[in-house]
CSV table of C-alpha atoms and ligand atoms in Angstrom, one decimal:
chain,number,residue,atom,x,y,z
A,16,MET,CA,55.0,-6.9,-10.3
A,17,ASN,CA,56.5,-5.8,-13.7
A,18,PHE,CA,60.2,-5.1,-14.4
A,19,THR,CA,61.5,-2.0,-16.3
A,20,TYR,CA,64.2,-2.2,-19.0
A,21,ALA,CA,66.7,-1.1,-16.4
A,22,ASP,CA,66.0,-4.1,-14.2
A,23,TYR,CA,66.6,-6.6,-17.1
A,24,ALA,CA,69.8,-4.7,-17.9
A,25,GLU,CA,71.0,-4.8,-14.4
A,26,SER,CA,70.5,-8.7,-14.2
A,27,SER,CA,72.1,-9.3,-17.6
A,28,GLU,CA,75.1,-7.0,-16.8
A,29,TYR,CA,75.7,-9.0,-13.6
A,30,VAL,CA,75.7,-12.3,-15.6
A,31,LYS,CA,77.8,-10.8,-18.4
A,32,ASN,CA,80.5,-9.7,-15.9
A,33,ILE,CA,80.8,-13.2,-14.5
A,34,ILE,CA,80.7,-15.3,-17.7
A,35,LYS,CA,82.7,-12.7,-19.7
A,36,ASP,CA,81.8,-14.4,-23.0
A,37,ASP,CA,78.9,-14.8,-25.3
A,38,VAL,CA,76.3,-17.5,-25.4
A,39,ASP,CA,75.5,-19.8,-28.3
A,40,ILE,CA,72.5,-21.6,-26.9
A,41,ALA,CA,70.4,-21.3,-23.7
A,42,VAL,CA,68.6,-24.3,-22.1
A,43,VAL,CA,65.9,-24.3,-19.4
A,44,LEU,CA,66.0,-27.7,-17.6
A,45,GLY,CA,62.8,-29.1,-16.3
A,46,SER,CA,62.0,-31.3,-13.3
A,47,GLY,CA,64.6,-34.1,-12.9
A,48,LEU,CA,66.4,-33.1,-16.0
A,49,GLY,CA,69.1,-30.9,-14.3
A,50,SER,CA,71.9,-33.4,-14.7
A,51,LEU,CA,72.5,-32.3,-18.2
A,52,THR,CA,74.9,-29.8,-16.7
A,53,ASN,CA,77.2,-32.6,-15.4
A,54,GLU,CA,78.3,-32.9,-19.0
A,55,PHE,CA,79.4,-29.3,-19.1
A,56,GLU,CA,83.1,-28.3,-19.3
A,57,GLU,CA,84.6,-25.2,-17.9
A,58,LYS,CA,81.5,-24.7,-15.7
A,59,ILE,CA,80.7,-21.4,-14.1
A,60,GLU,CA,77.8,-21.4,-11.6
A,61,LEU,CA,75.6,-18.5,-10.7
A,62,PRO,CA,73.1,-19.1,-7.9
A,63,TYR,CA,69.8,-17.3,-8.6
A,64,GLY,CA,70.0,-15.6,-5.2
A,65,GLU,CA,73.1,-13.7,-6.2
A,66,ILE,CA,71.6,-12.4,-9.5
A,67,PRO,CA,69.9,-9.0,-9.1
A,68,ASN,CA,66.1,-9.2,-9.4
A,69,PHE,CA,66.0,-13.0,-9.6
A,70,PRO,CA,63.5,-14.8,-7.4
A,71,GLN,CA,64.6,-18.0,-5.6
A,72,SER,CA,63.5,-21.3,-7.0
A,73,THR,CA,61.3,-23.0,-4.2
A,74,VAL,CA,60.9,-26.5,-5.9
A,75,GLU,CA,63.2,-29.2,-4.5
A,76,SER,CA,63.7,-31.0,-7.9
A,77,HIS,CA,65.0,-27.6,-9.3
A,78,ALA,CA,68.5,-26.7,-8.3
A,79,GLY,CA,68.1,-22.9,-8.6
A,80,LYS,CA,71.2,-21.7,-10.5
A,81,MET,CA,72.4,-20.6,-13.9
A,82,ILE,CA,75.2,-22.8,-15.2
A,83,TYR,CA,77.4,-21.7,-18.0
A,84,GLY,CA,79.8,-24.0,-19.8
A,85,LYS,CA,80.7,-25.8,-22.9
A,86,LEU,CA,78.6,-28.7,-24.3
A,87,SER,CA,79.4,-30.3,-27.7
A,88,GLY,CA,81.9,-27.5,-28.3
A,89,LYS,CA,79.2,-24.7,-27.9
A,90,LYS,CA,78.8,-22.1,-25.2
A,91,VAL,CA,75.7,-23.0,-23.4
A,92,LEU,CA,73.8,-21.2,-20.7
A,93,ALA,CA,71.6,-23.5,-18.7
A,94,MET,CA,68.9,-22.6,-16.1
A,95,SER,CA,69.0,-25.4,-13.6
A,96,GLY,CA,65.6,-24.8,-12.0
A,97,ARG,CA,63.1,-22.4,-13.3
A,98,PHE,CA,60.4,-20.2,-11.7
A,99,HIS,CA,56.8,-21.3,-11.8
A,100,TYR,CA,53.5,-19.4,-11.5
A,101,TYR,CA,52.3,-21.9,-8.9
A,102,GLU,CA,55.1,-20.8,-6.6
A,103,GLY,CA,53.3,-17.5,-6.3
A,104,TYR,CA,55.5,-15.5,-8.8
A,105,SER,CA,53.9,-13.4,-11.5
A,106,PHE,CA,54.5,-14.4,-15.1
A,107,ALA,CA,56.8,-11.4,-15.4
A,108,GLN,CA,59.0,-13.0,-12.7
A,109,THR,CA,58.9,-16.4,-14.2
A,110,THR,CA,60.0,-15.0,-17.5
A,111,LEU,CA,62.7,-12.6,-16.3
A,112,PRO,CA,65.5,-15.0,-17.2
A,113,ILE,CA,64.3,-15.2,-20.8
A,114,ARG,CA,64.6,-11.4,-21.3
A,115,VAL,CA,68.0,-11.5,-19.5
A,116,MET,CA,69.1,-14.2,-22.1
A,117,LYS,CA,67.9,-11.9,-24.9
A,118,LEU,CA,70.3,-9.1,-23.5
A,119,LEU,CA,73.0,-11.7,-23.3
A,120,GLY,CA,72.7,-12.2,-27.1
A,121,VAL,CA,70.9,-15.6,-26.9
A,122,LYS,CA,69.3,-16.4,-30.3
A,123,LYS,CA,68.3,-20.0,-29.7
A,124,LEU,CA,66.6,-21.5,-26.6
A,125,ILE,CA,65.7,-25.0,-25.7
A,126,LEU,CA,62.9,-25.2,-23.2
A,127,THR,CA,62.4,-28.7,-21.5
A,128,ASN,CA,59.9,-29.9,-19.0
A,129,ALA,CA,58.2,-32.9,-17.4
A,130,ALA,CA,54.6,-33.3,-18.7
A,131,GLY,CA,51.7,-35.6,-18.3
A,132,GLY,CA,50.8,-37.5,-21.4
A,133,ILE,CA,47.3,-37.1,-23.0
A,134,ASN,CA,47.7,-38.6,-26.4
A,135,PRO,CA,47.0,-42.3,-26.0
A,136,ASP,CA,49.9,-43.2,-28.3
A,137,PHE,CA,52.3,-41.8,-25.8
A,138,SER,CA,54.0,-43.9,-23.0
A,139,VAL,CA,55.7,-42.8,-19.8
A,140,GLY,CA,59.3,-42.1,-20.5
A,141,ASP,CA,58.6,-40.8,-24.0
A,142,PHE,CA,60.0,-37.5,-25.3
A,143,MET,CA,57.8,-35.1,-27.2
A,144,VAL,CA,58.9,-32.1,-29.2
A,145,LEU,CA,56.5,-29.2,-28.9
A,146,THR,CA,54.8,-28.2,-32.2
A,147,ASP,CA,52.6,-25.6,-30.4
A,148,HIS,CA,51.0,-24.9,-27.2
A,149,ILE,CA,47.7,-23.9,-25.6
A,150,LYS,CA,47.4,-21.4,-22.8
A,151,PHE,CA,43.8,-20.4,-21.9
A,152,PHE,CA,42.5,-18.4,-19.0
A,153,THR,CA,45.7,-17.4,-17.2
A,154,GLN,CA,47.4,-14.0,-17.8
A,155,SER,CA,49.9,-13.3,-20.5
A,156,PRO,CA,53.4,-12.8,-19.3
A,157,VAL,CA,53.7,-9.6,-21.4
A,158,ARG,CA,50.4,-8.1,-20.0
A,159,GLY,CA,50.8,-4.5,-18.8
A,160,LYS,CA,53.1,-1.7,-20.0
A,161,ASN,CA,55.0,-3.0,-23.0
A,162,VAL,CA,58.7,-2.9,-22.7
A,163,ASP,CA,59.4,-1.9,-26.3
A,164,GLU,CA,63.0,-3.0,-26.3
A,165,PHE,CA,61.7,-6.7,-26.3
A,166,GLY,CA,59.3,-6.3,-29.1
A,167,LYS,CA,55.9,-5.1,-30.1
A,168,ARG,CA,52.9,-5.4,-27.8
A,169,PHE,CA,50.9,-7.4,-30.4
A,170,PHE,CA,53.0,-10.1,-32.0
A,171,ASP,CA,52.5,-13.2,-34.1
A,172,MET,CA,52.5,-16.6,-32.5
A,173,SER,CA,52.0,-18.8,-35.6
A,174,GLU,CA,55.4,-20.4,-35.4
A,175,THR,CA,56.3,-20.2,-31.7
A,176,TYR,CA,58.3,-23.4,-31.9
A,177,SER,CA,60.8,-23.2,-34.7
A,178,LYS,CA,60.2,-25.7,-37.5
A,179,ASP,CA,63.8,-25.7,-38.4
A,180,LEU,CA,64.8,-26.6,-34.8
A,181,ILE,CA,62.0,-29.3,-34.8
A,182,ASP,CA,63.6,-30.8,-37.9
A,183,ILE,CA,67.0,-30.8,-36.3
A,184,ALA,CA,65.7,-32.4,-33.2
A,185,SER,CA,63.9,-35.1,-35.1
A,186,ASP,CA,67.1,-35.9,-37.1
A,187,CYS,CA,69.1,-36.1,-33.9
A,188,ALA,CA,66.6,-38.4,-32.3
A,189,LYS,CA,66.7,-40.7,-35.3
A,190,GLU,CA,70.4,-40.9,-35.2
A,191,LEU,CA,70.5,-41.6,-31.6
A,192,GLN,CA,67.5,-44.1,-31.9
A,193,VAL,CA,65.6,-42.1,-29.2
A,194,PRO,CA,61.9,-42.2,-30.1
A,195,LEU,CA,60.6,-38.6,-30.3
A,196,LYS,CA,56.9,-37.9,-30.5
A,197,LYS,CA,55.5,-34.6,-31.7
A,198,GLY,CA,52.6,-32.7,-30.1
A,199,VAL,CA,50.7,-29.8,-28.6
A,200,TYR,CA,51.6,-28.9,-24.9
A,201,ALA,CA,48.8,-27.4,-22.8
A,202,TYR,CA,49.7,-25.1,-20.0
A,203,MET,CA,47.9,-25.6,-16.7
A,204,PRO,CA,48.7,-23.4,-13.7
A,205,GLY,CA,48.8,-26.0,-11.0
A,206,PRO,CA,50.2,-26.9,-8.5
A,207,GLN,CA,47.5,-29.5,-8.3
A,208,PHE,CA,47.6,-32.0,-11.0
A,209,GLU,CA,44.5,-31.9,-13.3
A,210,THR,CA,41.2,-33.8,-12.8
A,211,PRO,CA,40.3,-36.5,-15.2
A,212,ALA,CA,37.5,-34.1,-16.7
A,213,GLU,CA,40.2,-31.3,-17.3
A,214,ILE,CA,42.4,-33.9,-19.0
A,215,LYS,CA,39.5,-35.0,-21.2
A,216,ALA,CA,38.7,-31.4,-22.0
A,217,LEU,CA,42.3,-30.7,-23.0
A,218,SER,CA,42.3,-33.8,-25.2
A,219,ILE,CA,39.2,-32.5,-27.1
A,220,LEU,CA,40.9,-29.1,-27.4
A,221,GLY,CA,43.8,-30.7,-29.2
A,222,ALA,CA,46.5,-31.1,-26.4
A,223,ASP,CA,48.9,-34.1,-26.5
A,224,ALA,CA,50.6,-33.3,-23.1
A,225,VAL,CA,50.0,-31.1,-20.2
A,226,GLY,CA,52.4,-29.2,-17.8
A,227,MET,CA,52.9,-26.3,-15.5
A,228,SER,CA,55.7,-24.4,-17.2
A,229,THR,CA,57.4,-23.5,-20.5
A,230,VAL,CA,54.6,-21.7,-22.2
A,231,ALA,CA,55.0,-18.2,-20.5
A,232,GLU,CA,58.7,-18.4,-21.3
A,233,ALA,CA,58.0,-19.4,-24.9
A,234,ILE,CA,55.7,-16.3,-25.3
A,235,VAL,CA,58.3,-13.9,-24.0
A,236,ALA,CA,61.2,-15.5,-26.0
A,237,ASN,CA,59.0,-15.3,-29.2
A,238,GLN,CA,58.2,-11.7,-28.7
A,239,CYS,CA,61.8,-10.8,-28.6
A,240,GLY,CA,62.8,-13.0,-31.6
A,241,ILE,CA,64.5,-15.9,-29.9
A,242,LYS,CA,64.1,-19.3,-31.7
A,243,ILE,CA,62.6,-21.9,-29.5
A,244,LEU,CA,62.8,-25.7,-29.3
A,245,GLY,CA,60.5,-27.2,-26.7
A,246,ILE,CA,61.0,-30.8,-25.4
A,247,SER,CA,58.8,-32.6,-22.9
A,248,CYS,CA,59.6,-35.8,-21.0
A,249,ILE,CA,56.3,-37.6,-20.4
A,250,SER,CA,56.6,-38.5,-16.8
A,251,ASN,CA,53.2,-39.8,-16.2
A,252,MET,CA,49.9,-40.2,-18.1
A,253,GLY,CA,47.4,-37.5,-17.4
A,254,ALA,CA,44.8,-38.0,-14.7
A,255,GLY,CA,42.1,-40.6,-15.5
A,256,ILE,CA,44.2,-42.1,-18.4
A,257,ALA,CA,46.1,-44.7,-16.4
A,258,ASP,CA,44.5,-46.1,-13.3
A,259,LYS,CA,47.1,-44.5,-11.1
A,260,VAL,CA,47.6,-41.7,-8.6
A,261,ILE,CA,49.9,-38.9,-9.9
A,262,THR,CA,52.7,-37.9,-7.6
A,263,ASP,CA,55.6,-35.4,-7.9
A,264,GLU,CA,58.0,-38.3,-6.7
A,265,GLU,CA,56.9,-40.3,-9.8
A,266,VAL,CA,57.5,-37.4,-12.1
A,267,VAL,CA,61.1,-36.9,-10.9
A,268,GLU,CA,61.8,-40.7,-10.8
A,269,VAL,CA,60.7,-41.1,-14.4
A,270,THR,CA,62.6,-38.0,-15.7
A,271,ASN,CA,65.7,-39.1,-13.8
A,272,SER,CA,65.5,-42.7,-15.2
A,273,VAL,CA,65.5,-41.4,-18.8
A,274,SER,CA,68.0,-38.6,-18.3
A,275,TYR,CA,70.8,-40.5,-20.0
A,276,LYS,CA,68.7,-40.4,-23.2
A,277,PHE,CA,67.8,-36.8,-22.6
A,278,LYS,CA,71.4,-35.8,-22.2
A,279,ALA,CA,72.4,-37.5,-25.4
A,280,LEU,CA,69.5,-35.9,-27.3
A,281,ILE,CA,70.2,-32.4,-26.0
A,282,ALA,CA,74.0,-32.8,-26.6
A,283,GLY,CA,73.3,-33.9,-30.1
A,284,ILE,CA,70.9,-31.0,-30.8
A,285,VAL,CA,73.3,-28.5,-29.3
A,286,GLU,CA,76.0,-29.8,-31.7
A,287,LYS,CA,73.8,-29.3,-34.7
A,288,ILE,CA,72.2,-25.9,-34.1
B,325,HPA,N1,50.1,-32.4,-15.2
B,325,HPA,C1,50.7,-31.3,-15.1
B,325,HPA,N2,52.0,-31.0,-15.0
B,325,HPA,C2,52.7,-32.2,-15.0
B,325,HPA,C3,52.2,-33.4,-15.1
B,325,HPA,C4,50.8,-33.6,-15.2
B,325,HPA,O1,50.3,-34.6,-15.2
B,325,HPA,N3,53.3,-34.3,-15.1
B,325,HPA,C5,54.4,-33.5,-14.9
B,325,HPA,N4,54.1,-32.2,-14.9
């Protein structure tokens, strides 16, 4: 299903009436990374079920609410839990919050996720800043009638992930002595993890990491002119790379175990952007 401009406006008005302030930066928190909001001050929580038009998050490791508050002195709107295509939602549904953010005045967005490592130089627990992405074969989130208020139907994707924000993230990581890799994120629809042959194919195509989120959100944010920073936590190595079965439990365990570094990194970045 697709939404009309009025639907997006209805959702954003609801949020605006509750937070009653503007937003400096928005953050989408990936699997196991939700604890960032423990650092927020003056928190306001908005369960997705109460926001008009919002689907429910059905993934256990995703809390399912918007959390607004102060982090590093900035007004931050976090999505604790996101909507995934593998849950059965359309890409239009998975990206509804991004257009709502646009209507709330968001100009900068940090998209985070857990991802499988493909680049052999990566290790489990590493962070990777996204320089670009690959999304083949699945539909575009902006397929269908264009909602002109959010941008042109045909739009450029040559700097989807802001070089300025990548530089800021790299500087912060250096200061905090958190190693930060750079690379290309490949979207796969899931929910099954990939086969070793798929991981090998993605590697040949130029991917450094693989995951089931982020890319549709990045496309929609890019269309409407929001600057994007993407950060992956490498929660496991892609299928066939390590001689190991991949489980969702492992993904959450690893992201939880490095969440203290993640929180410091995001707080540092938020302060600087
Ligand atoms: N593949 C796809 N998505 C993921 C993975 C993976 O190996 N790890 C965490 N999210």
